[in-house]
CSV table of C-alpha atoms in Angstrom, one decimal:
chain,number,residue,atom,x,y,z
Q,504,MET,CA,13.5,-5.6,-13.9
Q,505,LEU,CA,10.4,-6.4,-15.9
Q,506,ALA,CA,8.7,-7.4,-12.6
Q,507,THR,CA,9.4,-4.0,-11.0
Q,508,THR,CA,8.2,-2.1,-14.0
Q,509,ALA,CA,5.0,-4.1,-14.0
Q,510,LEU,CA,4.5,-3.4,-10.3
Q,511,VAL,CA,5.1,0.3,-10.7
Q,512,SER,CA,2.7,0.6,-13.5
Q,513,LEU,CA,0.2,-1.5,-11.6
Q,514,SER,CA,0.2,0.8,-8.6
Q,515,TRP,CA,-0.1,3.7,-11.0
Q,516,VAL,CA,-3.2,2.2,-12.6
Q,517,HIS,CA,-4.6,1.6,-9.1
Q,518,ALA,CA,-4.1,5.3,-8.3
Q,519,ILE,CA,-5.8,6.7,-11.3
Q,520,GLU,CA,-8.4,4.0,-11.9
Q,521,PRO,CA,-11.9,5.3,-10.9
Q,522,LYS,CA,-13.6,3.5,-8.1
Q,523,SER,CA,-17.2,3.8,-7.0
Q,524,GLY,CA,-17.9,4.9,-3.4
Q,525,TYR,CA,-19.6,1.5,-3.2
Q,526,GLN,CA,-16.1,0.0,-2.8
Q,527,TRP,CA,-15.9,1.5,0.7
Q,528,LEU,CA,-19.4,0.7,1.9
Q,529,SER,CA,-20.1,-1.8,4.7
Q,530,GLU,CA,-21.8,-5.0,3.8
Q,531,GLU,CA,-25.1,-3.7,5.3
Q,532,ALA,CA,-25.0,-0.5,3.4
Q,533,ARG,CA,-24.3,-2.4,0.2
Q,534,GLU,CA,-27.3,-4.7,0.8
Q,535,MET,CA,-29.4,-1.6,1.5
Q,536,GLN,CA,-28.4,-0.1,-1.8
Q,537,ASP,CA,-28.9,-3.3,-3.8
Q,538,ASP,CA,-32.4,-4.0,-2.4
Q,539,GLU,CA,-34.9,-1.9,-4.1
Q,540,PHE,CA,-37.3,-2.3,-1.2
Q,541,ALA,CA,-34.8,-1.4,1.5
Q,542,ASN,CA,-33.1,1.5,-0.5
Q,543,PRO,CA,-35.0,4.7,0.4
Q,544,GLY,CA,-33.8,6.2,-2.8
Q,545,TYR,CA,-36.4,4.2,-4.7
Q,546,LEU,CA,-39.2,6.2,-3.0
Q,547,VAL,CA,-37.7,9.2,-4.6
Q,548,VAL,CA,-37.5,7.4,-8.0
Q,549,ASP,CA,-41.2,6.7,-7.6
Q,550,THR,CA,-41.9,10.4,-6.8
Q,551,GLY,CA,-39.9,11.4,-9.8
Q,552,ARG,CA,-41.9,9.0,-12.0
Q,553,ASP,CA,-45.1,10.7,-10.8
Q,554,TYR,CA,-43.8,14.2,-11.6
Q,555,PHE,CA,-42.6,12.8,-15.0
Q,556,LYS,CA,-46.1,11.9,-15.9
Q,557,LYS,CA,-47.7,15.0,-14.5
Q,558,ALA,CA,-48.9,17.6,-17.0
Q,559,GLY,CA,-47.2,21.0,-16.8
Q,560,ASP,CA,-48.9,24.4,-17.2
Q,561,ASN,CA,-49.3,24.0,-21.0
Q,562,GLY,CA,-50.8,20.5,-20.7
Q,563,LYS,CA,-47.7,18.5,-21.7
Q,564,SER,CA,-45.7,16.3,-19.4
Q,565,CYS,CA,-42.2,14.8,-19.7
Q,566,ALA,CA,-44.0,11.6,-20.6
Q,567,SER,CA,-45.6,13.2,-23.6
Q,568,CYS,CA,-42.2,13.4,-25.3
Q,569,HIS,CA,-40.2,10.7,-23.6
Q,570,GLY,CA,-42.6,7.8,-23.1
Q,571,ASN,CA,-44.8,7.0,-20.1
Q,572,ASP,CA,-42.0,5.5,-18.1
Q,573,GLY,CA,-39.2,7.3,-19.9
Q,574,GLU,CA,-38.7,4.5,-22.3
Q,575,GLU,CA,-37.9,6.9,-25.1
Q,576,LEU,CA,-35.0,8.3,-23.2
Q,577,ASN,CA,-31.6,6.9,-24.2
Q,578,ALA,CA,-29.6,5.4,-21.3
Q,579,LYS,CA,-26.3,6.0,-23.2
Q,580,SER,CA,-27.1,9.6,-23.7
Q,581,ILE,CA,-28.1,10.0,-20.0
Q,582,ALA,CA,-24.6,8.6,-19.1
Q,583,MET,CA,-23.0,11.4,-21.1
Q,584,PHE,CA,-24.1,14.3,-18.9
Q,585,PRO,CA,-22.8,16.9,-18.2
Q,586,LYS,CA,-22.7,17.6,-21.9
Q,587,PHE,CA,-21.8,20.6,-24.0
Q,588,ASP,CA,-24.9,22.7,-24.8
Q,589,GLU,CA,-24.4,24.0,-28.3
Q,590,GLN,CA,-26.9,26.7,-27.9
Q,591,ALA,CA,-25.6,28.1,-24.7
Q,592,GLN,CA,-22.0,27.3,-25.6
Q,593,ARG,CA,-21.4,25.9,-22.1
Q,594,PRO,CA,-21.9,22.6,-20.2
Q,595,ILE,CA,-25.3,21.5,-19.0
Q,596,THR,CA,-25.9,19.0,-16.3
Q,597,LEU,CA,-28.6,16.3,-16.5
Q,598,GLN,CA,-30.6,18.3,-13.9
Q,599,GLY,CA,-30.0,21.5,-16.0
Q,600,ARG,CA,-31.5,19.7,-19.0
Q,601,ILE,CA,-34.5,18.7,-16.9
Q,602,HIS,CA,-35.0,22.3,-15.7
Q,603,ALA,CA,-34.8,23.5,-19.3
Q,604,CYS,CA,-37.5,20.9,-20.4
Q,605,SER,CA,-39.7,21.8,-17.6
Q,606,ARG,CA,-39.6,25.5,-18.4
Q,607,GLU,CA,-39.5,25.4,-22.2
Q,608,HIS,CA,-41.6,22.4,-23.1
Q,609,LEU,CA,-44.0,22.2,-20.1
Q,610,GLY,CA,-44.3,25.9,-19.5
Q,611,ASN,CA,-43.7,25.4,-15.8
Q,612,ALA,CA,-42.3,28.0,-13.4
Q,613,PRO,CA,-38.7,27.4,-12.6
Q,614,MET,CA,-37.9,24.7,-10.1
Q,615,LYS,CA,-35.3,25.1,-7.4
Q,616,TYR,CA,-32.0,23.6,-8.3
Q,617,ASP,CA,-31.5,20.5,-6.1
Q,618,GLY,CA,-34.9,21.2,-4.7
Q,619,LYS,CA,-37.2,18.2,-3.9
Q,620,LYS,CA,-39.0,18.2,-7.2
Q,621,ALA,CA,-35.9,18.6,-9.4
Q,622,ILE,CA,-34.0,15.9,-7.4
Q,623,ALA,CA,-36.9,13.5,-7.7
Q,624,LEU,CA,-37.0,14.0,-11.5
Q,625,GLU,CA,-33.2,13.7,-11.8
Q,626,THR,CA,-33.2,10.5,-9.6
Q,627,PHE,CA,-35.9,9.0,-11.8
Q,628,VAL,CA,-34.2,9.8,-15.1
Q,629,ARG,CA,-30.7,8.8,-14.1
Q,630,ASN,CA,-32.1,5.6,-12.6
Q,631,LEU,CA,-33.2,4.7,-16.2
Q,632,ALA,CA,-29.5,4.5,-17.0
Q,633,LYS,CA,-28.5,2.4,-14.0
Q,634,GLY,CA,-25.8,0.0,-15.0
Q,635,GLU,CA,-24.8,2.1,-18.0
Q,636,ARG,CA,-21.2,3.4,-17.9
Q,637,VAL,CA,-20.4,7.0,-17.2
Q,638,ASN,CA,-19.2,8.5,-20.5
Q,639,VAL,CA,-18.5,12.2,-20.3
Q,640,ASN,CA,-16.8,13.9,-23.2
Q,641,THR,CA,-13.9,16.1,-22.2
Q,642,VAL,CA,-12.4,17.2,-25.6
Q,643,GLY,CA,-13.4,19.9,-28.0
Q,644,PRO,CA,-15.3,23.0,-26.9
Q,645,ILE,CA,-16.1,21.5,-23.5
Q,646,ALA,CA,-12.4,21.1,-22.6
Q,647,PRO,CA,-11.9,24.6,-21.0
Q,648,PHE,CA,-14.8,23.9,-18.7
Q,649,VAL,CA,-13.3,20.6,-17.6
Q,650,ARG,CA,-10.1,22.4,-16.8
Q,651,LYS,CA,-11.9,25.0,-14.7
Q,652,GLY,CA,-13.6,22.2,-12.7
Q,653,LYS,CA,-10.3,20.5,-12.2
Q,654,ALA,CA,-8.7,23.7,-11.0
Q,655,TYR,CA,-11.6,24.1,-8.5
Q,656,PHE,CA,-11.1,20.5,-7.3
Q,657,GLU,CA,-7.4,21.1,-6.7
Q,658,THR,CA,-7.5,24.5,-5.1
Q,659,ARG,CA,-7.2,24.9,-1.4
Q,660,ARG,CA,-10.1,26.7,0.1
Q,661,GLY,CA,-11.8,27.7,3.3
Q,662,GLN,CA,-10.5,28.2,6.8
Q,663,MET,CA,-9.2,24.6,6.7
Q,664,ASP,CA,-7.3,25.5,3.6
Q,665,MET,CA,-7.7,22.1,2.0
Q,666,ALA,CA,-8.5,21.1,-1.6
Q,667,CYS,CA,-11.0,18.4,-2.5
Q,668,ALA,CA,-8.1,16.5,-3.9
Q,669,HIS,CA,-6.4,16.3,-0.5
Q,670,CYS,CA,-9.1,13.9,0.7
Q,671,HIS,CA,-10.4,12.4,-2.5
Q,672,VAL,CA,-7.1,11.8,-4.3
Q,673,TYR,CA,-4.3,11.7,-1.7
Q,674,TYR,CA,-6.0,10.0,1.2
Q,675,VAL,CA,-8.4,7.6,-0.5
Q,676,GLY,CA,-9.1,4.5,1.6
Q,677,VAL,CA,-7.7,6.3,4.8
Q,678,ARG,CA,-9.9,7.1,7.8
Q,679,LEU,CA,-10.9,10.6,8.7
Q,680,ARG,CA,-12.1,9.8,12.2
Q,681,ALA,CA,-14.3,6.8,11.6
Q,682,GLN,CA,-15.0,7.7,8.0
Q,683,ILE,CA,-13.1,6.0,5.1
Q,684,LEU,CA,-12.4,8.5,2.4
Q,685,SER,CA,-13.6,7.6,-1.1
Q,686,LYS,CA,-12.6,9.0,-4.4
Q,687,GLY,CA,-15.6,11.4,-4.3
Q,688,GLN,CA,-17.2,9.8,-7.4
Q,689,LEU,CA,-20.5,11.0,-8.8
Q,690,ASN,CA,-21.7,7.7,-10.4
Q,691,GLY,CA,-24.3,7.1,-7.6
Q,692,PHE,CA,-25.9,10.5,-7.6
Q,693,PRO,CA,-28.4,11.6,-6.6
Q,694,THR,CA,-27.5,9.5,-3.5
Q,695,PHE,CA,-29.3,8.6,-0.4
Q,696,ARG,CA,-27.1,9.7,2.5
Q,697,LEU,CA,-27.3,7.9,5.8
Q,698,ALA,CA,-25.9,11.0,7.4
Q,699,ASN,CA,-28.8,13.2,6.5
Q,700,GLN,CA,-31.4,10.6,5.6
Q,701,ARG,CA,-32.3,12.1,2.3
Q,702,VAL,CA,-31.5,12.0,-1.4
Q,703,ASN,CA,-28.8,14.5,-2.2
Q,704,GLY,CA,-27.9,16.1,-5.5
Q,705,THR,CA,-24.2,16.5,-6.5
Q,706,HIS,CA,-24.2,20.2,-5.8
Q,707,SER,CA,-25.7,19.8,-2.4
Q,708,ARG,CA,-23.0,17.2,-1.6
Q,709,PHE,CA,-20.3,19.7,-2.8
Q,710,ARG,CA,-21.8,22.2,-0.4
Q,711,GLN,CA,-21.6,19.7,2.5
Q,712,CYS,CA,-17.9,19.1,1.9
Q,713,GLU,CA,-17.3,22.8,1.5
Q,714,ASN,CA,-19.0,23.4,4.8
Q,715,LEU,CA,-16.6,20.9,6.3
Q,716,LEU,CA,-13.7,23.1,5.0
Q,717,ARG,CA,-15.5,26.2,6.3
Q,718,SER,CA,-15.4,27.5,2.8
Q,719,ARG,CA,-17.6,30.0,1.1
Q,720,TYR,CA,-19.7,27.8,-1.1
Q,721,GLY,CA,-21.7,28.5,-4.2
Q,722,LYS,CA,-25.4,28.0,-4.9
Q,723,ALA,CA,-26.6,24.7,-6.3
Q,724,GLY,CA,-26.7,25.2,-10.1
Q,725,ALA,CA,-24.0,27.8,-10.1
Q,726,ASP,CA,-21.5,27.8,-13.0
Q,727,GLU,CA,-18.6,26.8,-10.8
Q,728,TYR,CA,-20.5,23.7,-9.6
Q,729,VAL,CA,-21.5,22.8,-13.1
Q,730,ASN,CA,-17.9,22.8,-14.1
Q,731,LEU,CA,-17.0,20.9,-10.9
Q,732,GLU,CA,-19.6,18.3,-11.7
Q,733,LEU,CA,-18.4,18.0,-15.2
Q,734,TYR,CA,-14.8,17.4,-14.1
Q,735,MET,CA,-15.7,15.0,-11.3
Q,736,MET,CA,-18.2,13.0,-13.4
Q,737,SER,CA,-15.5,12.7,-16.1
Q,738,ARG,CA,-13.1,11.3,-13.5
Q,739,GLY,CA,-15.5,8.5,-13.2
Q,740,ASN,CA,-15.8,7.6,-16.9
Q,741,GLY,CA,-16.3,3.9,-17.1
Q,742,LEU,CA,-18.0,3.5,-13.7
Q,743,LYS,CA,-21.4,2.0,-13.7
Q,744,ILE,CA,-24.3,4.4,-12.8
Q,745,GLU,CA,-25.7,3.3,-9.5
Q,746,THR,CA,-28.5,5.9,-9.0
Q,747,PRO,CA,-29.9,5.9,-6.4
Q,748,ALA,CA,-26.8,4.8,-4.5
Q,749,VAL,CA,-26.6,4.6,-0.7
Q,750,ARG,CA,-23.7,6.5,0.9
Q,751,TYR,CA,-22.5,7.8,4.2
K,333,MET,CA,-32.3,17.0,10.5
K,334,THR,CA,-33.4,18.2,7.2
K,335,GLY,CA,-32.2,21.6,6.4
K,336,GLN,CA,-29.3,21.5,8.9
K,337,PRO,CA,-25.8,21.6,7.7
K,338,ASP,CA,-25.4,18.0,8.5
K,339,GLN,CA,-21.7,17.7,8.2
K,340,GLU,CA,-19.2,19.2,10.5
K,341,TRP,CA,-15.5,19.0,10.1
K,342,GLY,CA,-14.3,15.5,10.7
K,343,ALA,CA,-17.6,14.4,12.2
K,344,GLU,CA,-18.7,12.8,8.9
K,345,CYS,CA,-21.1,10.4,10.6
K,346,THR,CA,-21.0,6.7,10.9
K,347,SER,CA,-18.6,4.5,12.6
K,348,ARG,CA,-15.7,2.1,12.1
K,349,GLY,CA,-17.0,-0.9,10.0
K,350,ALA,CA,-19.6,1.6,9.1
K,351,SER,CA,-22.6,-0.5,9.8
K,352,LEU,CA,-26.0,0.9,9.9
K,353,GLY,CA,-26.6,0.7,13.6
K,354,PRO,CA,-23.8,3.0,14.5
K,355,ALA,CA,-24.8,5.2,11.6
K,356,ILE,CA,-28.0,5.9,13.3
K,357,LEU,CA,-26.2,6.5,16.5
K,358,ALA,CA,-23.9,8.9,14.8
K,359,LEU,CA,-26.9,10.8,13.5
K,360,PHE,CA,-28.2,11.1,16.9
K,361,LEU,CA,-24.8,12.3,18.2
K,362,LEU,CA,-24.6,14.8,15.4
K,363,SER,CA,-28.0,16.3,16.1
K,364,PRO,CA,-27.7,19.8,17.6
K,365,SER,CA,-29.9,19.1,20.5
K,366,PHE,CA,-27.6,16.4,21.9
K,367,SER,CA,-24.8,18.1,23.7
K,368,THR,CA,-22.4,16.2,25.9
K,369,ARG,CA,-19.5,18.3,24.6
K,370,ALA,CA,-17.6,20.5,26.9
K,371,LEU,CA,-17.4,23.3,24.4
K,372,ALA,CA,-20.3,23.9,22.1
K,373,ALA,CA,-20.0,26.0,18.9
K,374,GLY,CA,-18.8,29.5,19.4
K,375,ASP,CA,-19.2,29.6,23.2
K,376,SER,CA,-16.6,30.1,25.9
K,377,VAL,CA,-13.2,30.6,24.3
K,378,SER,CA,-13.6,32.2,20.9
K,379,ALA,CA,-11.3,33.8,18.4
K,380,ASP,CA,-13.7,36.7,18.0
K,381,MET,CA,-12.3,39.4,20.2
K,382,GLU,CA,-8.6,38.5,20.0
K,383,PRO,CA,-6.0,40.4,18.0
K,384,TYR,CA,-3.8,38.2,15.7
K,385,TYR,CA,-0.3,37.7,17.3
K,386,GLU,CA,2.6,37.4,14.9
K,387,TRP,CA,5.1,34.5,15.3
K,388,THR,CA,8.5,33.7,13.8
K,389,VAL,CA,10.0,30.4,12.8
K,390,LYS,CA,13.6,29.4,13.5
K,391,ASN,CA,15.0,26.0,12.6
K,392,LEU,CA,11.5,24.7,12.0
K,393,ALA,CA,10.3,25.7,15.4
K,394,ILE,CA,8.4,28.5,17.1
K,395,THR,CA,10.1,28.9,20.5
K,396,THR,CA,8.0,31.7,22.0
K,397,PRO,CA,4.5,31.0,23.1
K,398,ILE,CA,1.8,32.7,20.9
K,399,GLY,CA,0.6,35.9,22.5
K,400,GLY,CA,2.7,35.1,25.6
K,401,ARG,CA,0.0,32.7,26.8
K,402,ARG,CA,0.6,29.9,29.2
K,403,GLY,CA,-0.8,26.6,28.2
K,404,ASN,CA,-2.9,24.2,30.3
K,405,ALA,CA,-2.4,20.6,29.4
K,406,ALA,CA,-5.8,19.4,30.7
K,407,ARG,CA,-7.6,21.9,28.5
K,408,GLY,CA,-5.4,21.0,25.6
K,409,ARG,CA,-6.4,17.3,26.0
K,410,LEU,CA,-10.0,18.3,25.8
K,411,LEU,CA,-9.4,20.5,22.7
K,412,SER,CA,-7.7,17.7,20.9
K,413,THR,CA,-10.9,15.8,20.6
K,414,GLU,CA,-13.3,18.7,20.5
K,415,ARG,CA,-15.0,18.5,17.1
K,416,LYS,CA,-15.4,22.2,16.6
K,417,LYS,CA,-12.0,23.0,18.0
K,418,GLY,CA,-8.7,21.2,17.5
K,419,ASN,CA,-10.3,17.9,16.4
K,420,CYS,CA,-6.9,16.5,16.1
K,421,ILE,CA,-8.5,13.0,16.6
K,422,ALA,CA,-10.0,13.3,13.2
K,423,CYS,CA,-6.6,12.6,11.7
K,424,HIS,CA,-4.3,11.4,14.6
K,425,ALA,CA,-4.4,8.7,17.1
K,426,LEU,CA,-4.1,10.0,20.7
K,427,PRO,CA,-3.6,8.3,24.0
K,428,ILE,CA,-7.2,9.1,25.0
K,429,PRO,CA,-9.1,5.8,25.4
K,430,GLU,CA,-12.6,7.4,25.6
K,431,ALA,CA,-12.1,9.1,22.2
K,432,GLU,CA,-13.0,6.3,19.9
K,433,PHE,CA,-12.3,5.8,16.2
K,434,PRO,CA,-9.3,8.1,15.7
K,435,GLY,CA,-8.4,9.0,12.1
K,436,GLU,CA,-5.3,7.7,10.5
K,437,ILE,CA,-4.4,10.5,8.1
K,438,GLY,CA,-1.6,11.9,10.2
K,439,PRO,CA,0.9,10.0,12.3
K,440,PRO,CA,-0.2,8.8,15.8
K,441,LEU,CA,0.7,11.5,18.4
K,442,MET,CA,1.8,9.0,21.1
K,443,GLY,CA,5.4,9.9,22.0
K,444,VAL,CA,5.4,13.1,20.0
K,445,GLY,CA,6.8,14.9,23.1
K,446,LYS,CA,9.8,12.6,22.8
K,447,ARG,CA,10.3,13.1,19.0
K,448,LEU,CA,9.8,16.8,18.8
K,449,SER,CA,10.7,19.8,21.0
K,450,GLU,CA,8.1,22.2,22.4
K,451,GLY,CA,8.9,24.8,19.7
K,452,GLU,CA,8.8,22.2,16.9
K,453,ILE,CA,5.4,21.0,18.1
K,454,ARG,CA,4.1,24.6,18.2
K,455,LEU,CA,5.1,25.2,14.6
K,456,ARG,CA,3.4,22.0,13.5
K,457,ILE,CA,0.1,23.1,15.1
K,458,VAL,CA,0.4,26.8,14.1
K,459,ASP,CA,1.3,26.2,10.5
K,460,ALA,CA,2.3,22.7,9.4
K,461,LYS,CA,2.8,24.0,5.8
K,462,GLN,CA,6.0,25.5,6.9
K,463,VAL,CA,7.3,22.0,7.3
K,464,ASN,CA,5.5,20.4,4.3
K,465,PRO,CA,3.9,22.9,1.9
K,466,ALA,CA,1.7,20.1,0.5
K,467,THR,CA,0.4,18.9,3.8
K,468,ILE,CA,-3.3,18.3,4.4
K,469,MET,CA,-3.0,19.4,8.0
K,470,PRO,CA,-4.7,22.7,8.7
K,471,GLY,CA,-2.7,25.6,10.0
K,472,TYR,CA,-4.4,26.4,13.3
K,473,TYR,CA,-2.8,29.8,13.7
K,474,ARG,CA,-2.0,31.2,10.3
K,475,ASN,CA,-2.5,34.8,9.5
K,476,PRO,CA,-6.1,34.8,8.3
K,477,LYS,CA,-5.4,37.2,5.5
K,478,TYR,CA,-3.7,34.4,3.5
K,479,LEU,CA,-6.8,32.3,3.5
K,480,LYS,CA,-9.1,32.2,0.5
K,481,ASN,CA,-12.8,31.6,0.0
K,482,VAL,CA,-13.5,31.4,3.7
K,483,LYS,CA,-17.1,31.1,4.9
K,484,LYS,CA,-18.3,34.5,6.2
K,485,LYS,CA,-18.6,33.3,9.8
K,486,PHE,CA,-14.9,32.4,10.0
K,487,ARG,CA,-13.4,35.2,7.9
K,488,GLY,CA,-10.5,37.0,9.5
K,489,LYS,CA,-10.2,34.4,12.2
K,490,THR,CA,-7.6,31.8,13.1
K,491,LEU,CA,-8.8,28.3,13.6
K,492,LEU,CA,-7.8,28.4,17.2
K,493,THR,CA,-7.0,31.2,19.7
K,494,ALA,CA,-3.5,31.8,21.0
K,495,GLN,CA,-4.6,30.3,24.3
K,496,GLU,CA,-5.9,27.2,22.6
K,497,ILE,CA,-2.7,26.7,20.7
K,498,GLU,CA,-0.7,27.0,23.9
K,499,ASP,CA,-3.1,24.5,25.7
K,500,LEU,CA,-2.5,22.0,22.9
K,501,VAL,CA,1.3,22.5,23.0
K,502,ALA,CA,1.2,22.0,26.8
K,503,TYR,CA,-0.7,18.8,26.3
K,504,LEU,CA,1.4,17.4,23.4
K,505,VAL,CA,4.7,17.9,25.2
K,506,THR,CA,3.4,15.6,27.9
K,507,LEU,CA,3.0,12.7,25.4
K,508,LYS,CA,6.4,11.1,26.1
């Protein structure tokens, strides 16, 4: 009796326990991710570092406030994004925070969300928190936004009429054609995708899966994607940040 | 490939064992300029011009061919692996040796013509949700007005045409 109970609860834990996409990578892809010289994501980290040090229109750079190599940034805090933005009374992603700094503190013209420059900066900054555990708050004023993101994740959409959850909850570990489905975790983002040979932001990746579903997708940076990122990142609470991860 | 929508339904790159070599190969296969496929996107048979034909379910089967079309098993076999068409192979194993790396989300379709009647097969392709409301399997001929958040290009359209449904039915009944 005790044994059965233990088994049941074990499989339940397995089902809800977050797992990084790393789990389903081939040996070669893992080696590529782990080797800073082989992992093309590190080129983007370097580009991001250059932008980080570059003075904006008002003469200040990110480095002016956060240290030459970002050493004044707190890894634990980076791991908490998306966070509740008290001023705006809604969630803000790490990239959203970077956009705000660039506009407000450097006086720069707005960057494109998930554009090359913003992705480079996000990749550099999140890489500073590599190894830190994802730690997104889901209670308090942010809770309604988490629920919205969850609803998005679980709603059927597009001509395929599937929900994200169909693949990333119910068929995890199963092959869709040659591709093993993962839990759709965000701990490795921005990720270098072998499929498109570039570093992808979370919202761009959402759009790619929505395209698969032949679904009307939002713009990178849109509120619905901020909520989705918030929910999906919180599903991975406890996972180590792997940025820049290598993925299919 | 930068700037291309790099991911098409079920063609999510890379290969079994997912090593890097095949990943590169898959990239090559995915690139728009490489066309060995019988039917490219949007050409030949298309759902554009067709009216939507109603269908009715009895005993978990649709006994009448959609739109009164007559299926062609050979075309159905092609459609079942065609990435932008049926793409059944993304989820089901099929007795088609040249189609490598079938998915394993749905049951293998070998012997499906023995397990199910023609009408039962038709319903499962047309709208598998009638059998299992929670299923992941797309409804290939559902009334498009029930679909939400569809990309503009596909709005108001069924996934497959009446003819394509019948071609697939004709093929699947031969899988004894």
